[in-house]
């Protein structure tokens, strides 16, 4: 089925809508008061303790995971525990 083309009346109505929208957008200007125009600079002192705590948590979790893997490795190597589906 062929695409229906716009009639001249539809094109004129569309142009009027677009021009009306442009007039509305150009009349709606917004400016911030002078107190809001200054930028707030983030201070480095507030982010360093947070990064230190995050790093500490990451290292602690990594250490526990590594210790668990080593303990599991030695228990499996000495046949203290066995896994039925694993043949070694």
CSV table of C-alpha atoms in Angstrom, one decimal, residues 2-70:
chain,number,residue,atom,x,y,z
A,2,UNK,CA,1.4,3.4,-1.0
A,3,UNK,CA,2.2,6.0,1.5
A,4,UNK,CA,-0.4,8.8,1.7
A,5,UNK,CA,1.0,12.2,0.9
A,6,UNK,CA,0.1,15.3,2.9
A,7,UNK,CA,-2.3,17.8,1.3
A,8,UNK,CA,-1.5,21.4,1.0
A,9,UNK,CA,-3.9,22.3,3.9
A,10,UNK,CA,-2.1,19.8,6.1
A,11,UNK,CA,1.3,21.2,5.2
A,12,UNK,CA,0.1,24.8,6.0
A,13,UNK,CA,-1.3,23.7,9.4
A,14,UNK,CA,1.9,21.9,10.2
A,15,UNK,CA,4.0,25.0,9.3
A,16,UNK,CA,1.7,27.2,11.5
A,17,UNK,CA,2.1,24.8,14.5
A,18,UNK,CA,5.9,24.8,14.1
A,19,UNK,CA,6.1,28.6,13.9
A,20,UNK,CA,3.9,28.9,16.9
A,21,UNK,CA,6.1,26.5,18.9
A,22,UNK,CA,9.2,28.5,17.9
A,23,UNK,CA,7.6,31.8,19.1
A,24,UNK,CA,6.7,30.2,22.4
A,25,UNK,CA,10.2,28.8,22.9
A,26,UNK,CA,11.9,32.1,22.1
A,27,UNK,CA,9.7,34.0,24.6
A,28,UNK,CA,10.4,31.6,27.4
A,29,UNK,CA,13.8,32.7,28.6
A,30,UNK,CA,15.2,31.7,31.9
A,31,UNK,CA,18.1,33.2,33.8
A,32,UNK,CA,19.5,32.2,37.2
A,33,UNK,CA,19.9,34.7,39.9
A,34,UNK,CA,23.5,35.8,40.5
A,35,UNK,CA,23.8,33.7,43.6
A,36,UNK,CA,23.3,30.4,41.6
A,37,UNK,CA,25.7,31.3,38.9
A,38,UNK,CA,28.8,30.5,40.9
A,39,UNK,CA,29.9,27.0,40.6
A,40,UNK,CA,30.4,24.8,43.7
A,41,UNK,CA,33.8,23.2,43.7
A,42,UNK,CA,33.9,19.7,45.3
A,43,UNK,CA,36.5,19.5,48.1
A,44,UNK,CA,38.9,16.6,48.0
A,45,UNK,CA,38.9,16.2,51.8
A,46,UNK,CA,35.3,14.8,51.8
A,47,UNK,CA,36.0,12.1,49.1
A,48,UNK,CA,39.3,10.8,50.6
A,49,UNK,CA,37.8,9.1,53.7
A,50,UNK,CA,35.1,7.6,51.6
A,51,UNK,CA,37.6,6.2,49.2
A,52,UNK,CA,39.8,4.9,52.0
A,53,UNK,CA,36.8,3.0,53.6
A,54,UNK,CA,35.8,1.6,50.2
A,55,UNK,CA,39.4,0.4,49.6
A,56,UNK,CA,39.5,-1.1,53.1
A,57,UNK,CA,36.3,-3.0,52.6
A,58,UNK,CA,37.5,-4.3,49.2
A,59,UNK,CA,40.8,-5.5,50.6
A,60,UNK,CA,39.1,-7.2,53.5
A,61,UNK,CA,36.6,-9.1,51.3
A,62,UNK,CA,39.4,-10.1,48.9
A,63,UNK,CA,41.5,-11.4,51.8
A,64,UNK,CA,38.6,-13.5,53.1
A,65,UNK,CA,37.9,-14.9,49.6
A,66,UNK,CA,41.6,-15.8,49.1
A,67,UNK,CA,41.9,-17.4,52.5
A,68,UNK,CA,38.8,-19.5,51.9
A,69,UNK,CA,40.1,-20.7,48.5
A,70,UNK,CA,43.5,-21.7,50.1
